[in-house]
Coordinates of N, CA, C and O in Angstrom, one line a residue:
D802 N 0.0 5.7 15.9 CA -0.6 7.0 15.8 C -1.8 7.2 16.7 O -2.8 6.4 16.5
K803 N -1.7 7.9 17.6 CA -2.7 7.9 18.8 C -4.1 8.4 18.1 O -5.3 7.8 18.5
V804 N -4.1 9.3 17.1 CA -5.4 9.8 16.6 C -6.1 8.6 15.6 O -7.2 8.3 15.9
R805 N -5.2 7.8 14.9 CA -5.9 6.9 14.2 C -6.4 5.7 15.1 O -7.5 5.2 14.9
N806 N -5.7 5.4 16.2 CA -6.3 4.5 17.3 C -7.6 5.1 17.8 O -8.4 4.0 18.0
L807 N -7.7 6.2 18.0 CA -8.8 6.7 18.5 C -10.1 6.6 17.7 O -11.1 6.3 17.9
K808 N -9.7 6.8 16.3 CA -10.7 6.8 15.5 C -11.3 5.4 15.3 O -12.4 5.1 15.0
D809 N -10.3 4.5 15.2 CA -10.5 3.0 15.1 C -11.5 2.5 16.2 O -12.4 1.9 16.1
F810 N -11.1 3.0 17.4 CA -11.9 2.8 18.6 C -13.3 3.2 18.4 O -14.3 2.5 18.8
K811 N -13.5 4.5 18.0 CA -14.8 5.1 17.8 C -15.7 4.4 16.7 O -16.8 4.0 16.8
I812 N -14.9 3.8 15.7 CA -15.6 3.0 14.8 C -16.0 1.6 15.3 O -17.2 1.1 15.1
E813 N -15.1 1.0 16.1 CA -15.6 -0.3 16.8 C -16.7 -0.1 17.6 O -17.6 -1.0 17.7
V814 N -16.7 1.0 18.5 CA -17.9 1.1 19.4 C -19.2 1.5 18.5 O -20.1 0.8 18.9
M815 N -19.1 2.1 17.6 CA -20.3 2.4 16.7 C -20.7 1.2 16.0 O -21.9 0.9 15.8
S816 N -19.8 0.2 15.4 CA -20.1 -0.9 14.9 C -20.9 -1.8 15.7 O -21.9 -2.5 15.5
I817 N -20.5 -1.9 17.0 CA -21.3 -2.7 18.1 C -22.8 -2.2 18.2 O -23.7 -3.0 18.1
T818 N -22.9 -1.0 18.2 CA -24.2 -0.3 18.3 C -25.1 -0.8 17.0 O -26.2 -1.1 17.0
F819 N -24.6 -0.7 15.8 CA -25.3 -0.9 14.5 C -25.6 -2.4 14.5 O -26.6 -2.7 14.1
V820 N -24.7 -3.2 14.9 CA -24.9 -4.7 14.8 C -26.1 -4.9 15.9 O -26.8 -5.8 15.5
S821 N -26.0 -4.4 17.0 CA -26.9 -4.7 18.1 C -28.4 -4.2 17.6 O -29.4 -5.0 17.8
I822 N -28.5 -3.0 17.0 CA -29.7 -2.4 16.5 C -30.3 -3.4 15.2 O -31.4 -3.8 15.3
A823 N -29.4 -3.8 14.5 CA -29.7 -4.9 13.4 C -30.1 -6.2 13.9 O -31.1 -6.8 13.4
G824 N -29.5 -6.8 15.0 CA -30.0 -7.9 15.7 C -31.5 -7.8 16.3 O -32.2 -8.5 16.1
L825 N -31.6 -6.6 16.8 CA -32.9 -6.5 17.6 C -34.1 -6.3 16.4 O -35.0 -6.9 16.7
G826 N -33.6 -5.7 15.4 CA -34.8 -5.5 14.3 C -34.9 -6.8 13.7 O -36.1 -7.3 13.3
G827 N -33.9 -7.7 13.5 CA -34.1 -8.9 13.0 C -34.9 -9.9 13.8 O -35.8 -10.6 13.5
D828 N -34.7 -9.8 15.0 CA -35.4 -10.5 16.2 C -37.0 -10.1 16.1 O -37.8 -10.8 16.3
W829 N -37.2 -9.0 16.0 CA -38.4 -8.2 16.0 C -39.4 -8.8 14.7 O -40.4 -9.2 14.8
I830 N -38.6 -8.7 13.6 CA -39.1 -9.2 12.3 C -39.6 -10.6 12.5 O -40.6 -11.1 12.2
Y831 N -38.6 -11.3 13.0 CA -38.9 -12.9 13.2 C -40.1 -13.1 14.2 O -41.0 -14.0 13.9
R832 N -40.2 -12.5 15.3 CA -41.1 -12.7 16.2 C -42.5 -12.3 15.8 O -43.5 -12.9 16.0
T833 N -42.6 -11.0 14.9 CA -43.8 -10.6 14.3 C -44.4 -11.6 13.4 O -45.5 -12.0 13.2
I834 N -43.4 -12.1 12.4 CA -43.9 -13.0 11.4 C -44.1 -14.3 11.7 O -45.1 -15.2 11.3
K835 N -43.4 -14.8 12.9 CA -43.5 -16.2 13.4 C -44.9 -16.4 14.1 O -45.4 -17.6 13.9
K836 N -45.6 -15.4 14.3 CA -47.0 -15.8 14.9 C -47.9 -16.3 13.7 O -48.8 -16.9 14.0
Y837 N -47.7 -15.9 12.4 CA -48.5 -16.4 11.3 C -47.8 -17.7 10.6 O -48.7 -18.6 10.4
N838 N -46.4 -17.8 10.6 CA -46.0 -18.9 9.9 C -44.5 -18.9 10.2 O -43.7 -18.0 9.9
K839 N -43.8 -19.8 10.9 CA -42.5 -19.9 11.2 C -41.6 -20.1 10.2 O -40.5 -19.5 10.0
Q840 N -42.0 -21.0 9.1 CA -41.2 -21.2 7.9 C -40.9 -19.8 7.1 O -39.8 -19.5 6.7
I841 N -42.0 -19.1 7.0 CA -41.8 -17.8 6.2 C -40.9 -16.7 7.0 O -40.2 -16.1 6.4
S842 N -41.1 -16.8 8.4 CA -40.3 -15.8 9.1 C -38.8 -16.3 9.0 O -38.0 -15.3 8.9
I843 N -38.5 -17.6 9.1 CA -37.1 -18.0 9.0 C -36.6 -17.7 7.5 O -35.5 -17.2 7.4
F844 N -37.6 -18.0 6.6 CA -37.1 -17.6 5.0 C -36.7 -16.0 4.9 O -35.8 -15.7 4.3
I845 N -37.6 -15.1 5.4 CA -37.4 -13.8 5.3 C -36.0 -13.4 6.0 O -35.3 -12.6 5.6
I846 N -35.8 -13.9 7.2 CA -34.5 -13.6 8.0 C -33.4 -14.0 7.2 O -32.4 -13.3 6.9
L847 N -33.4 -15.2 6.6 CA -32.3 -15.8 5.8 C -32.1 -14.9 4.6 O -31.0 -14.7 4.2
A848 N -33.3 -14.5 4.1 CA -33.3 -13.6 2.6 C -32.5 -12.2 3.0 O -31.8 -11.8 2.2
I849 N -32.9 -11.8 4.0 CA -32.2 -10.4 4.5 C -30.8 -10.7 4.8 O -30.0 -10.0 4.4
L850 N -30.4 -11.8 5.4 CA -28.9 -12.1 5.7 C -28.1 -12.3 4.4 O -27.0 -11.8 4.2
V851 N -28.7 -13.2 3.6 CA -28.2 -13.3 2.2 C -28.1 -12.1 1.3 O -27.0 -11.9 0.8
F852 N -29.1 -11.4 1.4 CA -28.9 -10.0 0.6 C -27.8 -9.2 1.3 O -27.2 -8.5 0.6
G853 N -27.7 -9.0 2.6 CA -26.7 -8.3 3.2 C -25.3 -8.7 2.9 O -24.4 -8.1 2.6
A854 N -25.1 -10.1 2.9 CA -23.9 -10.7 2.5 C -23.6 -10.5 1.1 O -22.4 -10.0 0.8
Y855 N -24.5 -10.3 0.2 CA -24.3 -10.2 -1.3 C -23.8 -8.8 -1.3 O -22.9 -8.5 -2.1
Q856 N -24.5 -7.9 -0.6 CA -24.1 -6.4 -0.8 C -22.6 -6.2 -0.3 O -21.8 -5.5 -0.8
E857 N -22.4 -6.8 0.8 CA -20.8 -6.7 1.2 C -19.8 -7.3 0.3 O -18.8 -6.8 0.1
I858 N -20.2 -8.3 -0.4 CA -19.4 -9.1 -1.4 C -19.2 -8.1 -2.6 O -18.1 -7.9 -3.2
V859 N -20.3 -7.5 -3.1 CA -20.1 -6.6 -4.3 C -19.4 -5.3 -3.8 O -18.6 -4.9 -4.6
F860 N -19.6 -4.8 -2.6 CA -18.8 -3.7 -2.0 C -17.3 -3.9 -2.0 O -16.5 -3.3 -2.5
A861 N -16.9 -5.1 -1.4 CA -15.5 -5.6 -1.4 C -15.0 -5.7 -2.6 O -13.8 -5.3 -3.0
D862 N -15.7 -6.4 -3.6 CA -15.2 -6.5 -5.0 C -14.8 -5.3 -5.6 O -13.8 -5.0 -6.3
N863 N -15.6 -4.2 -5.5 CA -15.4 -2.9 -6.0 C -14.2 -2.2 -5.4 O -13.3 -1.8 -6.1
I864 N -14.0 -2.5 -4.1 CA -12.8 -2.0 -3.4 C -11.5 -2.8 -4.0 O -10.5 -2.0 -4.3
I865 N -11.7 -3.9 -4.1 CA -10.5 -4.8 -4.6 C -10.2 -4.4 -6.1 O -9.1 -4.1 -6.4
K866 N -11.2 -4.1 -6.9 CA -10.8 -3.6 -8.2 C -10.4 -2.4 -8.4 O -9.4 -2.0 -9.1
L867 N -10.7 -1.4 -7.4 CA -10.2 -0.1 -7.3 C -8.7 0.0 -6.9 O -7.8 0.7 -7.4
K868 N -8.4 -0.7 -5.9 CA -7.1 -1.1 -5.3 C -6.1 -1.6 -6.2 O -4.9 -1.8 -5.8
R869 N -6.5 -2.5 -7.1 CA -5.6 -3.4 -7.8 C -4.4 -2.6 -8.4 O -3.4 -3.2 -8.4
E870 N -4.6 -1.4 -8.8 CA -3.7 -0.8 -9.4 C -2.8 0.2 -8.5 O -2.0 1.0 -8.9
S871 N -3.2 0.2 -7.3 CA -2.7 1.1 -6.5 C -1.2 1.3 -6.2 O -0.6 2.3 -6.0
F872 N -0.6 0.1 -6.1 CA 0.8 0.2 -5.9 C 1.5 -0.4 -7.2 O 2.5 -1.0 -7.1
L873 N 1.0 -0.3 -8.4 CA 1.4 -0.8 -9.7 C 2.9 -0.3 -10.1 O 3.4 -1.0 -10.5
Y874 N 3.0 0.9 -9.8 CA 4.4 1.5 -10.2 C 5.4 0.9 -9.3 O 6.6 0.8 -9.8
E875 N 5.3 0.6 -8.0 CA 6.1 0.1 -7.1 C 6.5 -1.4 -7.6 O 7.8 -1.7 -7.8
R876 N 5.5 -2.0 -7.9 CA 5.6 -3.3 -8.5 C 6.5 -3.5 -9.8 O 7.4 -4.1 -9.9
K877 N 6.0 -2.5 -10.7 CA 6.8 -2.3 -12.0 C 8.2 -2.0 -11.8 O 9.0 -2.7 -12.5
G878 N 8.4 -1.2 -10.9 CA 9.9 -0.7 -10.5 C 10.7 -1.8 -10.0 O 11.7 -2.0 -10.6
F879 N 10.2 -2.5 -9.0 CA 11.0 -3.6 -8.6 C 11.1 -4.8 -9.6 O 12.1 -5.5 -9.5
E880 N 10.1 -4.8 -10.4 CA 10.3 -5.9 -11.4 C 11.4 -5.5 -12.3 O 12.1 -6.4 -12.8
W881 N 11.4 -4.4 -12.8 CA 12.5 -3.9 -13.6 C 13.8 -3.9 -12.9 O 14.9 -4.4 -13.6
V882 N 14.0 -3.6 -11.6 CA 15.2 -3.9 -10.8 C 15.6 -5.3 -11.0 O 16.9 -5.6 -11.2
K883 N 14.8 -6.2 -10.8 CA 15.0 -7.8 -10.7 C 15.6 -8.0 -12.2 O 16.7 -8.7 -12.3
S884 N 15.1 -7.6 -13.3 CA 15.6 -7.9 -14.6 C 16.8 -7.3 -15.1 O 17.5 -7.6 -16.0
N885 N 17.0 -6.1 -14.5 CA 18.0 -5.2 -14.9 C 19.3 -4.8 -14.0 O 20.0 -4.0 -14.3
T886 N 19.4 -5.6 -12.9 CA 20.5 -5.3 -12.1 C 21.0 -6.7 -11.5 O 20.3 -7.6 -11.5
P887 N 22.3 -6.7 -11.2 CA 23.0 -7.9 -10.7 C 22.2 -8.5 -9.5 O 21.8 -7.7 -8.5
E888 N 22.2 -9.8 -9.2 CA 21.6 -10.4 -8.1 C 22.2 -9.9 -6.8 O 21.4 -9.9 -5.7
S889 N 23.4 -9.6 -6.9 CA 24.0 -9.2 -5.5 C 23.9 -7.7 -5.2 O 24.5 -7.2 -4.3
S890 N 23.2 -7.0 -6.0 CA 22.8 -5.6 -5.7 C 22.2 -5.3 -4.6 O 21.5 -6.0 -4.0
I891 N 22.6 -4.2 -3.9 CA 22.0 -3.7 -2.6 C 21.2 -2.4 -2.7 O 21.7 -1.4 -3.5
M892 N 19.9 -2.4 -2.6 CA 19.0 -1.2 -2.8 C 19.0 -0.3 -1.5 O 19.1 -0.9 -0.3
L893 N 18.8 0.9 -1.6 CA 18.5 1.9 -0.5 C 17.5 2.6 -0.8 O 17.1 3.0 -2.0
G894 N 16.7 3.0 0.2 CA 15.5 3.6 0.1 C 14.7 3.7 1.3 O 15.0 2.9 2.4
R895 N 13.4 4.2 1.2 CA 12.5 4.0 2.5 C 11.4 3.2 2.4 O 10.6 3.3 1.6
G896 N 11.2 2.4 3.3 CA 10.1 1.7 3.6 C 9.5 0.6 2.6 O 8.4 0.3 2.5
T897 N 10.4 0.1 1.6 CA 9.9 -0.8 0.7 C 10.6 -2.1 0.5 O 10.8 -2.8 -0.3
G898 N 11.4 -2.4 1.9 CA 12.1 -3.7 2.0 C 11.5 -4.8 1.5 O 11.9 -5.6 0.8
P899 N 10.2 -5.0 1.9 CA 9.4 -6.3 1.6 C 9.3 -6.4 0.0 O 9.2 -7.4 -0.6
Y900 N 8.8 -5.1 -0.6 CA 8.7 -5.2 -1.9 C 10.0 -5.5 -2.7 O 10.0 -6.2 -3.7
S901 N 11.2 -5.0 -2.2 CA 12.5 -5.3 -2.9 C 12.7 -6.8 -2.7 O 13.2 -7.4 -3.7
L902 N 12.5 -7.4 -1.7 CA 12.8 -8.7 -1.5 C 11.8 -9.6 -2.3 O 12.1 -10.6 -2.8
Y903 N 10.4 -9.2 -2.2 CA 9.6 -10.0 -2.9 C 9.6 -10.0 -4.6 O 9.5 -10.8 -5.1
Y904 N 9.5 -8.7 -5.0 CA 9.5 -8.6 -6.3 C 10.9 -8.6 -7.1 O 11.1 -9.0 -8.2
A905 N 12.0 -7.9 -6.6 CA 13.3 -7.8 -7.1 C 14.3 -8.9 -6.5 O 15.3 -9.1 -7.3
E906 N 13.9 -9.4 -5.4 CA 14.8 -10.3 -4.8 C 16.0 -9.9 -4.6 O 17.1 -10.5 -5.0
R907 N 16.2 -8.7 -4.0 CA 17.5 -7.9 -3.8 C 17.4 -7.6 -2.3 O 16.4 -7.2 -1.6
Y908 N 18.8 -7.6 -1.9 CA 19.0 -7.0 -0.3 C 18.6 -5.5 -0.4 O 18.9 -4.6 -1.2
Y909 N 18.0 -5.2 0.8 CA 17.6 -3.7 1.0 C 18.1 -3.0 2.1 O 18.0 -3.7 3.2
I910 N 18.5 -1.8 2.1 CA 18.9 -1.0 3.2 C 18.0 0.2 3.5 O 17.5 0.8 2.5
D911 N 17.4 0.3 4.6 CA 16.3 1.2 4.7 C 16.9 2.5 5.1 O 17.7 2.7 6.0
S912 N 16.6 3.6 4.2 CA 17.2 4.9 4.4 C 16.9 5.7 5.8 O 17.7 6.6 6.1
P913 N 15.8 5.4 6.4 CA 15.6 6.2 7.6 C 16.7 5.8 8.7 O 16.9 6.5 9.6
A914 N 17.4 4.7 8.4 CA 18.6 4.3 9.3 C 19.7 5.2 9.0 O 20.6 5.3 9.9
I915 N 19.7 5.9 8.0 CA 20.7 6.9 7.8 C 20.5 8.2 8.6 O 19.5 8.8 8.4
E916 N 21.5 8.5 9.5 CA 21.1 9.7 10.5 C 21.6 10.9 9.7 O 21.1 11.9 10.0
N917 N 22.8 10.9 8.9 CA 23.3 12.2 8.5 C 23.7 11.8 7.0 O 24.1 10.7 6.7
I918 N 24.0 12.9 6.3 CA 24.3 12.7 4.9 C 25.7 12.2 4.6 O 25.8 11.4 3.6
S919 N 26.7 12.3 5.6 CA 27.9 11.5 5.4 C 27.8 9.9 5.3 O 28.6 9.5 4.6
E920 N 26.7 9.6 6.0 CA 26.6 8.0 6.1 C 26.1 7.7 4.5 O 26.2 6.7 4.1
L921 N 25.2 8.7 4.1 CA 24.9 8.4 2.4 C 26.0 8.5 1.7 O 26.1 7.7 0.6
E922 N 27.0 9.3 1.8 CA 28.1 9.5 0.9 C 29.1 8.2 1.0 O 29.5 7.9 0.1
N923 N 29.0 7.6 2.2 CA 29.8 6.2 2.3 C 29.1 4.9 2.2 O 29.6 3.9 2.5
T924 N 27.8 5.1 1.6 CA 26.8 3.8 1.7 C 27.4 2.8 0.7 O 28.2 3.1 -0.2
K925 N 27.2 1.6 0.9 CA 27.5 0.3 0.1 C 26.4 -0.1 -0.8 O 26.5 -0.9 -1.5
A926 N 25.4 0.9 -0.8 CA 24.2 0.6 -1.7 C 24.8 0.9 -3.1 O 25.3 1.6 -3.5
D927 N 24.2 0.0 -3.9 CA 24.3 0.0 -5.4 C 23.2 1.0 -6.0 O 23.4 1.6 -7.1
Y928 N 22.1 0.9 -5.5 CA 20.9 1.8 -6.2 C 20.1 2.4 -5.0 O 20.0 1.9 -3.9
F929 N 19.6 3.5 -5.4 CA 18.8 4.3 -4.5 C 17.4 4.4 -5.1 O 17.3 4.6 -6.4
I930 N 16.3 4.0 -4.3 CA 15.0 4.0 -5.0 C 14.3 5.0 -4.2 O 14.2 5.1 -3.0
F931 N 13.7 6.1 -5.2 CA 12.8 7.1 -4.7 C 11.4 6.5 -4.9 O 11.1 6.2 -6.1
N932 N 10.6 6.5 -3.9 CA 9.5 5.8 -4.0 C 8.2 6.9 -3.5 O 8.4 7.3 -2.3
A933 N 7.5 7.4 -4.4 CA 6.5 8.4 -4.0 C 5.5 7.9 -2.9 O 4.9 8.8 -2.2
Y934 N 5.2 6.8 -2.8 CA 4.3 6.1 -1.7 C 4.9 6.4 -0.4 O 4.3 6.4 0.6
R935 N 6.3 6.2 -0.5 CA 6.8 6.4 0.9 C 8.2 7.3 0.8 O 9.3 6.8 0.7
P936 N 8.0 8.6 0.6 CA 9.2 9.4 0.3 C 10.1 9.6 1.4 O 9.8 9.4 2.6
D937 N 11.4 9.7 1.0 CA 12.6 9.9 1.9 C 12.5 11.4 2.5 O 11.8 12.1 2.1
K938 N 13.4 11.5 3.5 CA 13.8 12.8 4.0 C 14.1 13.9 2.9 O 15.0 13.4 2.2
E939 N 13.7 15.1 3.1 CA 14.0 15.9 1.9 C 15.5 16.2 1.9 O 16.0 16.4 0.7
E940 N 16.3 16.1 2.9 CA 18.0 16.3 2.8 C 18.4 15.1 2.1 O 19.4 15.2 1.3
I941 N 17.9 13.9 2.1 CA 18.4 12.8 1.4 C 18.0 13.0 -0.1 O 18.9 13.0 -0.9
I942 N 16.7 13.4 -0.3 CA 16.4 13.6 -1.7 C 17.2 14.8 -2.3 O 17.8 14.6 -3.5
N943 N 17.4 15.8 -1.7 CA 18.3 16.7 -2.2 C 19.6 16.3 -2.4 O 20.4 16.6 -3.4
F944 N 20.2 15.6 -1.4 CA 21.5 15.0 -1.7 C 21.7 14.2 -3.0 O 22.7 14.4 -4.0
I945 N 20.6 13.3 -3.2 CA 20.9 12.5 -4.4 C 20.6 13.2 -5.7 O 21.4 13.3 -6.7
Q946 N 19.8 14.4 -5.6 CA 19.5 15.2 -6.9 C 20.8 16.1 -7.1 O 21.0 16.4 -8.2
N947 N 21.3 16.6 -6.1 CA 22.4 17.4 -6.3 C 23.7 16.9 -6.5 O 24.9 17.3 -6.8
N948 N 23.8 15.3 -6.5 CA 25.0 14.7 -6.7 C 24.8 13.6 -7.8 O 24.9 12.5 -7.7
Q949 N 24.4 14.1 -9.0 CA 24.0 13.2 -10.1 C 25.3 12.6 -10.7 O 25.1 11.7 -11.4
D950 N 26.6 13.2 -10.3 CA 27.8 12.5 -10.7 C 27.9 11.2 -10.0 O 28.5 10.1 -10.5
K951 N 27.3 11.0 -8.8 CA 27.4 9.7 -7.9 C 26.2 9.0 -8.1 O 26.2 7.7 -8.3
W952 N 24.9 9.7 -8.0 CA 23.7 9.0 -8.1 C 23.0 9.3 -9.5 O 22.4 10.5 -9.7
Q953 N 23.2 8.6 -10.4 CA 22.5 8.8 -11.8 C 21.2 8.2 -11.8 O 21.0 6.8 -11.8
P954 N 20.1 8.9 -12.4 CA 18.8 8.1 -12.4 C 18.9 7.3 -13.6 O 19.4 7.7 -15.0
I955 N 18.5 6.0 -13.6 CA 18.7 5.1 -14.7 C 17.1 4.7 -15.2 O 17.1 4.2 -16.3
N956 N 16.1 4.8 -14.4 CA 14.9 4.4 -15.0 C 13.8 5.2 -13.9 O 14.1 5.4 -12.7
A957 N 12.6 5.5 -14.3 CA 11.5 6.0 -13.6 C 10.4 5.7 -14.2 O 9.9 5.4 -15.3
F958 N 9.3 5.6 -13.2 CA 7.7 5.5 -13.6 C 7.1 6.6 -13.0 O 7.3 7.2 -11.9
F959 N 6.1 7.0 -13.8 CA 5.4 8.3 -13.6 C 4.0 8.1 -13.3 O 3.3 7.2 -13.9
F960 N 3.3 8.7 -12.5 CA 2.0 8.6 -12.2 C 1.1 9.4 -13.4 O 0.0 8.8 -13.6
D961 N 1.6 10.4 -14.2 CA 1.0 10.9 -15.2 C 1.5 10.6 -16.6 O 2.8 10.2 -16.8
E962 N 0.7 10.9 -17.7 CA 1.3 10.7 -19.1 C 2.5 11.9 -19.4 O 3.3 11.6 -20.4
E963 N 2.4 12.9 -18.9 CA 3.1 13.9 -19.1 C 4.7 13.8 -18.6 O 5.5 14.6 -18.8
R964 N 4.7 12.9 -17.7 CA 5.8 12.4 -17.0 C 6.3 13.7 -16.1 O 7.6 13.9 -15.9
N965 N 5.5 14.3 -15.3 CA 5.8 15.2 -14.4 C 5.7 14.9 -12.8 O 6.3 15.5 -12.1
Q966 N 5.0 13.7 -12.7 CA 4.8 13.2 -11.2 C 5.5 12.0 -11.1 O 4.8 11.0 -11.5
P967 N 6.8 12.0 -10.7 CA 7.5 10.5 -10.4 C 6.8 9.7 -9.5 O 6.6 10.3 -8.4
A968 N 6.7 8.5 -9.7 CA 6.1 7.5 -8.6 C 7.2 6.6 -8.1 O 7.2 6.4 -6.9
F969 N 8.1 6.4 -8.9 CA 9.2 5.5 -8.6 C 10.4 5.8 -9.5 O 10.4 5.7 -10.7
V970 N 11.7 6.2 -8.9 CA 12.8 6.5 -9.7 C 14.0 5.7 -9.1 O 14.1 5.4 -8.0
I971 N 14.7 5.1 -10.0 CA 15.8 4.2 -9.7 C 17.1 4.9 -10.1 O 17.2 5.3 -11.1
Y972 N 17.8 5.1 -9.0 CA 19.2 5.9 -9.2 C 20.3 4.9 -9.0 O 20.3 3.9 -8.0
K973 N 21.3 5.0 -9.9 CA 22.5 4.0 -9.7 C 23.5 4.7 -9.1 O 24.0 5.8 -9.4
N974 N 24.3 4.0 -8.1 CA 25.5 4.4 -7.5 C 26.6 4.4 -8.4 O 27.3 3.3 -8.6
M975 N 27.1 5.3 -9.1 CA 28.1 5.3 -10.1 C 29.5 5.0 -9.4 O 30.4 4.6 -10.0
E976 N 29.8 5.4 -8.2 CA 30.9 5.0 -7.6 C 31.3 3.4 -7.0 O 32.1 3.1 -6.8
Q977 N 30.1 2.8 -7.1 CA 30.1 1.3 -6.7 C 30.5 0.5 -7.8 O 30.9 -0.7 -7.6
N978 N 30.3 1.1 -9.1 CA 30.6 0.1 -10.4 C 31.8 0.5 -10.9 O 32.3 1.3 -11.2

């Protein structure tokens, strides 16, 4: 994505500027205090660096704690698939192949490879995974929902308590079994 790359480039250029300014400031502090006592200047510079490192660790720890639950429904969904489907099952869905292999240990067909609905009608997949983190094309979702005689929902995980916002839905291909 060209816009994202441009933003990353701007951030990289800005970070070089900030690091340079911080380095110049640290050098100025060192030279100013060194005139009076070299050990104190080294101690102050090290204290500033340790404090900065500590702040980065605290900031990173907060981010990690906030992100810990970010893909929880995807993990729970594929763990359910692992314990409730045959090992030879084939999953169909969009963009979650690594999760299917890691959590569910199941073979996975990526749905963007499906060019038209007729391919979906003849698929060898046993299960279709709707994943809110990486939603499928609208026509694929409509086909699945309009053909509940072939694709029956067997489990779902929701973002909300009221069960209005699905995060992860597993559909079973009734024609495969």
